[in-house]
Short mmCIF file of C-alpha atoms in Angstrom, two decimals:
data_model
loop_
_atom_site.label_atom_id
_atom_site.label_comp_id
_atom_site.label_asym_id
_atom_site.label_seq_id
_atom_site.Cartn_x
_atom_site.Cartn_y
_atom_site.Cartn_z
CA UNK A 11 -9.03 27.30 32.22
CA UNK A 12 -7.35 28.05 28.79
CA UNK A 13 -5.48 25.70 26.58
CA UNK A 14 -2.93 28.83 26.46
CA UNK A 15 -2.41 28.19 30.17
CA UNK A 16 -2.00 24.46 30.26
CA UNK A 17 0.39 24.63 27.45
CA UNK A 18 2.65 26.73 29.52
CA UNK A 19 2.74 24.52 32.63
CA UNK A 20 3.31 21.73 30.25
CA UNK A 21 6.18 23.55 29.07
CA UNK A 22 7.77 24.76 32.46
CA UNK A 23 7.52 21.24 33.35
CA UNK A 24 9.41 19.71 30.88
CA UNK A 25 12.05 22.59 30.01
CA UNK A 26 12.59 22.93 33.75
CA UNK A 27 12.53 26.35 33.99
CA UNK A 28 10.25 29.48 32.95
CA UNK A 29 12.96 31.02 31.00
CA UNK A 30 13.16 27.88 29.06
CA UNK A 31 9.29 27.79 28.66
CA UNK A 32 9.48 31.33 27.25
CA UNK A 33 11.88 30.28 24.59
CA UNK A 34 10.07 27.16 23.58
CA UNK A 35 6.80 29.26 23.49
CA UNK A 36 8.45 32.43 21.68
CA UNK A 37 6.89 34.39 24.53
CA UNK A 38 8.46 36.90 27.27
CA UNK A 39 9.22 35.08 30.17
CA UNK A 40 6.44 37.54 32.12
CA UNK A 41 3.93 36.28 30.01
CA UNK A 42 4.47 33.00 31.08
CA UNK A 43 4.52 33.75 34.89
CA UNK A 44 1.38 35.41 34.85
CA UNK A 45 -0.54 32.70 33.35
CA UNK A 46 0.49 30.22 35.22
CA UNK A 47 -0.31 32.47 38.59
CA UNK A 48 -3.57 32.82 36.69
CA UNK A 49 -3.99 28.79 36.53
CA UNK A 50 -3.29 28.43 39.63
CA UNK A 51 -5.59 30.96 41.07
CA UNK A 52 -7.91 29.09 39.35
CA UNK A 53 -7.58 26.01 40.56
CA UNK A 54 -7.37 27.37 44.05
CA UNK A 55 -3.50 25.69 44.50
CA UNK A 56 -0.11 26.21 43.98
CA UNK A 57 1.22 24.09 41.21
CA UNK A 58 4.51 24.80 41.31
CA UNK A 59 7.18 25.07 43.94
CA UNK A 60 10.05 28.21 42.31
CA UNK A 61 13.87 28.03 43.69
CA UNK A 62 16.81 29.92 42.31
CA UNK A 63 17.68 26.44 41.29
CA UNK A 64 14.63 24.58 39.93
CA UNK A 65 10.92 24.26 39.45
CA UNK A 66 9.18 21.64 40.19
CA UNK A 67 5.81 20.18 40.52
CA UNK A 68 3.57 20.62 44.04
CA UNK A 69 0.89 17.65 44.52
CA UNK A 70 -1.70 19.74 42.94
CA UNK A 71 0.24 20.49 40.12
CA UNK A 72 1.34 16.87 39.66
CA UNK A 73 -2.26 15.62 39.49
CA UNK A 74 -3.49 18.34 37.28
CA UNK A 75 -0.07 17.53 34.72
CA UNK A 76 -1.30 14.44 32.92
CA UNK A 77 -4.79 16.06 32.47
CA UNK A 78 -3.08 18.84 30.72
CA UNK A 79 -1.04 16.76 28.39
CA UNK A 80 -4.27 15.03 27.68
CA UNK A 81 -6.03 17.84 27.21
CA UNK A 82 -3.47 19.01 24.42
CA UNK A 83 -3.47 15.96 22.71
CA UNK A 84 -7.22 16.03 22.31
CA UNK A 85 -6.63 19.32 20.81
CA UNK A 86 -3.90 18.40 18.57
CA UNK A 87 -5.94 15.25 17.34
CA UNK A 88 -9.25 18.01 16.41
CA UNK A 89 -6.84 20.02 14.57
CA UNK A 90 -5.68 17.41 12.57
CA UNK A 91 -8.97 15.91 11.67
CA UNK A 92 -10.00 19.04 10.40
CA UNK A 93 -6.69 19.38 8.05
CA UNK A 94 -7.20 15.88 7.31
CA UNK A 95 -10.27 17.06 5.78
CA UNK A 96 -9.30 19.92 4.37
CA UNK A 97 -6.31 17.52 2.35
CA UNK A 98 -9.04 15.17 1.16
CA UNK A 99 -10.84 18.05 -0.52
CA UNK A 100 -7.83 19.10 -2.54
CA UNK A 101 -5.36 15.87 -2.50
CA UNK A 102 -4.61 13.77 -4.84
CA UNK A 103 -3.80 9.77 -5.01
CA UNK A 104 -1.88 7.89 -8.17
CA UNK A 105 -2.89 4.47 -9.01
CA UNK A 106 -1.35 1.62 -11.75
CA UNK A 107 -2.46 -1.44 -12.67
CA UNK A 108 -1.20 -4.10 -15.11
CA UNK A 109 -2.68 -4.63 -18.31
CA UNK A 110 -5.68 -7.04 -17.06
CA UNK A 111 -7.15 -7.67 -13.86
CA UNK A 112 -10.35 -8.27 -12.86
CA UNK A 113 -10.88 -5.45 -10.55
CA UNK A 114 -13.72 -2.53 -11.39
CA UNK A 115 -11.23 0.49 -11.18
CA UNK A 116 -13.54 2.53 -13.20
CA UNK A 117 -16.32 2.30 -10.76
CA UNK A 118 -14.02 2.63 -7.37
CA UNK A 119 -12.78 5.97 -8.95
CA UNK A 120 -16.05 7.35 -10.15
CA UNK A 121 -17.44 6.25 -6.61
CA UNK A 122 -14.58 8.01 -4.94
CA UNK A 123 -15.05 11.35 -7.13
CA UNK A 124 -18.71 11.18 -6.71
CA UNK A 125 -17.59 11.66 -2.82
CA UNK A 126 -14.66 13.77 -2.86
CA UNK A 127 -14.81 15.65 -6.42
CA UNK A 128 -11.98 17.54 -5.31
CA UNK A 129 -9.31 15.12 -5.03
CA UNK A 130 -7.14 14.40 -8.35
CA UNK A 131 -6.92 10.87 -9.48
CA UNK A 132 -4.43 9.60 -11.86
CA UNK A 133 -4.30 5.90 -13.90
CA UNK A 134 -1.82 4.41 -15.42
CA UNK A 135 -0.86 1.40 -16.58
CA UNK A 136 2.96 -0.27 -16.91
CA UNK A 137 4.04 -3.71 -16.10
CA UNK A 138 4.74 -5.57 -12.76
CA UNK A 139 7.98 -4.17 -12.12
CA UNK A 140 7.50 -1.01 -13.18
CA UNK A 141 4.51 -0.17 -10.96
CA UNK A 142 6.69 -1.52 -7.63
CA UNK A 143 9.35 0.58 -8.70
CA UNK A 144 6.49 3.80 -8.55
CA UNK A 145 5.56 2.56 -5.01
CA UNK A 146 9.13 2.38 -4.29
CA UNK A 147 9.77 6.04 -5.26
CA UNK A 148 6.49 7.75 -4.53
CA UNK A 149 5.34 8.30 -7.82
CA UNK A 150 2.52 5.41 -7.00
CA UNK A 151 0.49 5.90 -3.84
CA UNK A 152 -1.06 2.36 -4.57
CA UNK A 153 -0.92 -0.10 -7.95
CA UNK A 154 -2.63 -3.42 -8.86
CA UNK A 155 0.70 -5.69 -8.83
CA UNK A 156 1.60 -9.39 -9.58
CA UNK A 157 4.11 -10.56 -7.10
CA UNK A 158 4.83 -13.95 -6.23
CA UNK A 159 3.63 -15.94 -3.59
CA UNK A 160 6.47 -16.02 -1.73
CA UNK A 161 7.55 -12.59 -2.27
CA UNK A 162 7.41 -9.65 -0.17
CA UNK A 163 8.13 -5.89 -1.31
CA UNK A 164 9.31 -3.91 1.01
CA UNK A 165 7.57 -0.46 1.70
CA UNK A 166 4.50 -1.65 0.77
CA UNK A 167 1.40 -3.65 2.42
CA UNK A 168 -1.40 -5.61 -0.11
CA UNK A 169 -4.52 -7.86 -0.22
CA UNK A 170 -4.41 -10.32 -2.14
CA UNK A 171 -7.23 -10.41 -5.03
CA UNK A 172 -6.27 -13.96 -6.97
CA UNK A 173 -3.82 -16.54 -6.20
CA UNK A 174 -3.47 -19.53 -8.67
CA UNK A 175 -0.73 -21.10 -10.36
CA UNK A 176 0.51 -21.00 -13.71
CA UNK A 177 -0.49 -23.19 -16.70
CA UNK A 178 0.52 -24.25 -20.43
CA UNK A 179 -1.48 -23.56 -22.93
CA UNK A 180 -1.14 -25.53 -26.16
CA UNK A 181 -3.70 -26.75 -29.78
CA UNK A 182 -4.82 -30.21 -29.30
CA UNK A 183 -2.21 -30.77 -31.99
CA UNK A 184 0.55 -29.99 -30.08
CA UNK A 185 3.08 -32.73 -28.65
CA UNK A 186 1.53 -31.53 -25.11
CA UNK A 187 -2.27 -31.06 -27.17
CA UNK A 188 -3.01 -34.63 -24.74
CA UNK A 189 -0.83 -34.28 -21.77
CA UNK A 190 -1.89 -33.73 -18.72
CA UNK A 191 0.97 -32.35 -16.88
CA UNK A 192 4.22 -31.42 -17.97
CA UNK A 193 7.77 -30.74 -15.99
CA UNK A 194 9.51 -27.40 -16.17
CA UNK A 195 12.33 -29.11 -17.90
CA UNK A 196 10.38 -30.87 -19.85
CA UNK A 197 8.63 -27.23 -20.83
CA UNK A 198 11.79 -25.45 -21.70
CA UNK A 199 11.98 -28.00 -24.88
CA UNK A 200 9.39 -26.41 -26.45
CA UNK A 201 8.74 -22.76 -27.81
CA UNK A 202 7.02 -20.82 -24.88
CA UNK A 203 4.83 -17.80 -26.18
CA UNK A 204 4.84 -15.36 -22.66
CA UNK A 205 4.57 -11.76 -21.13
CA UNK A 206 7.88 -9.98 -21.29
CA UNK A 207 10.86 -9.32 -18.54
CA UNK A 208 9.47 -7.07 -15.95
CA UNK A 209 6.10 -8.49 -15.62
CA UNK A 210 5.15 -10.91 -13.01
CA UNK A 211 4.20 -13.57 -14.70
CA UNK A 212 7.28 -13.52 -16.57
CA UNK A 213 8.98 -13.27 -13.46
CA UNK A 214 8.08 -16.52 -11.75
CA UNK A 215 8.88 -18.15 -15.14
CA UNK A 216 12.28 -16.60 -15.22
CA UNK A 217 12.94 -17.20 -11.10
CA UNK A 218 11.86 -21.15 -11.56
CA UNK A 219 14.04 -21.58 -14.39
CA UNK A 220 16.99 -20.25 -12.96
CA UNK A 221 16.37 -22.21 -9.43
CA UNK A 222 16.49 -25.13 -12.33
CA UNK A 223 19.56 -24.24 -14.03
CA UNK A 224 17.13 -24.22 -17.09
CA UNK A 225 16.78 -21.88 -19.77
CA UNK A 226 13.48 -21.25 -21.55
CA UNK A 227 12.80 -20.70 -25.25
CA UNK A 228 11.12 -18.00 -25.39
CA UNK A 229 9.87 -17.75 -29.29
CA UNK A 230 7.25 -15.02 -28.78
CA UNK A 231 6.38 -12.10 -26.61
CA UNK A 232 2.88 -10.21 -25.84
CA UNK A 233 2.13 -7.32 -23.51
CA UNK A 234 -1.47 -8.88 -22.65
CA UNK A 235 -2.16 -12.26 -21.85
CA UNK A 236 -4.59 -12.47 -24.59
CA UNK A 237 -2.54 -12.03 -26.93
CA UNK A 238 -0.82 -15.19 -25.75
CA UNK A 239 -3.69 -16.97 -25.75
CA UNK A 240 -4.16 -15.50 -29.50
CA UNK A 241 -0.70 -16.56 -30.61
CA UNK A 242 -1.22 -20.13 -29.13
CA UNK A 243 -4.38 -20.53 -31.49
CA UNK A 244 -2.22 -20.76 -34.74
CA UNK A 245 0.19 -23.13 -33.29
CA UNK A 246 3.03 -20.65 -32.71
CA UNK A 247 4.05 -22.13 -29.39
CA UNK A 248 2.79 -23.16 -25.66
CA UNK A 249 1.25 -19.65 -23.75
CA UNK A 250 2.29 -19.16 -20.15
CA UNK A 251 -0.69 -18.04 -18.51
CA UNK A 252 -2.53 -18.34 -15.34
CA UNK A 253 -4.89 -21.53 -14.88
CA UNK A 254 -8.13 -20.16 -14.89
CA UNK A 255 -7.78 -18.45 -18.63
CA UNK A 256 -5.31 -21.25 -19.96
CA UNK A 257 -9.26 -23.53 -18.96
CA UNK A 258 -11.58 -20.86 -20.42
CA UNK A 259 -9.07 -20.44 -23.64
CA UNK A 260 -10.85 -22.76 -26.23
CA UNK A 261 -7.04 -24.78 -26.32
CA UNK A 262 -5.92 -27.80 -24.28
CA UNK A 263 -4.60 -27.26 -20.39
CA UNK A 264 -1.34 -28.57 -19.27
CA UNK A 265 -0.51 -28.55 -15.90
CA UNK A 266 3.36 -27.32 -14.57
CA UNK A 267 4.85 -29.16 -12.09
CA UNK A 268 5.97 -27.58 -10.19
CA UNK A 269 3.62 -25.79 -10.04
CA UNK A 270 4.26 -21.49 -10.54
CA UNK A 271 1.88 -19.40 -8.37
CA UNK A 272 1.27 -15.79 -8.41
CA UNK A 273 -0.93 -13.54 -6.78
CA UNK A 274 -2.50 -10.31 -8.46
CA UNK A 275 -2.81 -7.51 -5.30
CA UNK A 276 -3.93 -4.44 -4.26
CA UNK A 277 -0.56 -2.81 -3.22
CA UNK A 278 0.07 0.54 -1.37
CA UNK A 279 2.48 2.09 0.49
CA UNK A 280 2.77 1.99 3.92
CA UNK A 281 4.23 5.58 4.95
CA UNK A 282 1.41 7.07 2.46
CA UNK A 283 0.49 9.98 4.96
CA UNK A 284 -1.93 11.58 2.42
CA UNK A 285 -5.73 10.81 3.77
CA UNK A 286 -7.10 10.54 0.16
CA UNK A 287 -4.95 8.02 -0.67
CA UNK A 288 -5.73 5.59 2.17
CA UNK A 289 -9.37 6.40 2.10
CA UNK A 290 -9.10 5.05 -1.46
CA UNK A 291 -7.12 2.24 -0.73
CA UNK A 292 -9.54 1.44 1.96
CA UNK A 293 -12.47 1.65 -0.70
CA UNK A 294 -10.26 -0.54 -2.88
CA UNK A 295 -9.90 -3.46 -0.35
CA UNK A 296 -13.46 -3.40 0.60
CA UNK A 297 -14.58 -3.68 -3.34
CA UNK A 298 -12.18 -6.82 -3.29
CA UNK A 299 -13.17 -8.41 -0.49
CA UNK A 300 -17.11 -7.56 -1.25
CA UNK A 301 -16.64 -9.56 -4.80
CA UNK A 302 -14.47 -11.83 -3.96
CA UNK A 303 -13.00 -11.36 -7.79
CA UNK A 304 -12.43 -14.64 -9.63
CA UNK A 305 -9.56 -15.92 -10.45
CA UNK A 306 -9.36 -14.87 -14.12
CA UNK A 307 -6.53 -14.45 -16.54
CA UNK A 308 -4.98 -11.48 -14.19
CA UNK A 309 -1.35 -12.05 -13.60
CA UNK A 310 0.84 -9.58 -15.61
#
């Protein structure tokens, strides 16, 4: 039994004639005949019943039809494992991240090249919006992303590697230097040192204050929340950054209320066909979930 001939019952059946099998297979339409009356000698049956009118299945035919289909399908699926393979060896995947996050990206490529030395890997790095914009267009197969907690891009699935809120920053000197907590309107009265427009932290800033009818004063902008942290040290204003490096910062922790949350996450795009791409992604999400990565000063 060839794959030849069950393609060509397959295709009688459904074009409902063997002149319309023919022309579906780009084949004569004696070709056709003869393998099917080949099949069927075969299988020792008739499997189909020819009129002037129509064609249609016997009971031996209609028993051995869903075996056929299967029997394609099985070879379709072979075929594309082995081009799947063939596009790992020579694909390539594009990956951004923000400016800080606590994810090893130099090991998870040089893991993945180790394994696939083949496939091209490009980094780059731009802010929040930026890199959803390259998963939006197809420039990014898959980016590490602050979004908020709350928010869902479309086109893309993620896993989430931190999730904490937002925090002030300030010298023990400063009017908040032995606060606590501090309201958002009670925040915008003060000089706020933060990441500019486009990143996400920046973002969930902007979105709150809005909600608010409030308008921060934003006195100074950095790229890296560091540098916030940096320009907070000589008294230049209160940094916006995320909880767990506004703690670790050497200056006094004020709490927002409400409180901001973002999340930092492994994005990617969900009609990425390429198998290099979701083999790294894959990688990507098992490195996160293996180390469980701390929620550090990420969100960008």
């Amino acid at each position: 039994m060839e794959l030849r001939q069950l393609e060509y019952l397959v295709a009688v059946v459904e074009e409902g004639s063997f002149t319309g099998a023919a022309q579906r297979e780009h084949v004569a339409q004696p070709a056709v005949s003869a393998q099917i009356r080949r099949l069927e000698s075969l299988v020792g049956q008739p499997l189909l019943i020819r009129t002037s009118r129509e064609v249609r299945l016997t009971h031996a035919g209609a028993a051995l039809l869903p075996h056929a289909r299967a029997a394609l399908a099985a070879v379709r699926a072979a075929q594309a494992a082995v081009d799947e393979v063939a596009d790992l060896v020579r694909g390539s995947v594009a990956v951004g991240t923000v400016t800080l996050h606590p994810v090893d990206v130099a090991r998870l490529i040089a893991d993945f090249h180790a394994d696939h030395p083949g496939v091209e890997i490009t980094l780059s790095t731009d802010n929040s919006d930026g890199l959803l914009a390259g998963l939006a267009d197809g420039s990014l197969d898959a980016a590490i992303v602050s979004i908020g907690v709350d928010e869902e891009p479309p086109g893309v699935d993620y896993q989430t590697i931190t999730d904490e809120p937002l925090a002030a920053a300030v010298t023990s000197t400063h009017p908040l230097g032995r606060r606590k907590t501090v309201t958002l309107q009670q925040l915008c009265d003060f000089k706020l040192i933060s990441l500019p427009r486009g990143t996400g932290l920046r973002s969930r800033l902007d979105q709150a204050c809005a909600d608010a009818g409030l308008r921060p004063r934003i006195a100074f902008e950095a790229t890296n929340p560091q540098e916030l942290v940096q320009l907070a040290r000589h008294g230049l204003g209160v940094a916006l950054v995320p909880q767990s490096m506004a703690g670790g910062s050497g200056l006094h922790e004020v709490r927002i209320t409400p409180r901001l949350r973002g999340r930092l996450v492994w994005a990617w795009r969900v009609d990425t066909a390429g198998p290099a791409a979701r083999l790294l992604s894959e990688r990507a999400r098992a490195m996160i979930a293996a180390t469980g990565a701390p929620p550090v000063g990420t969100h960008a």
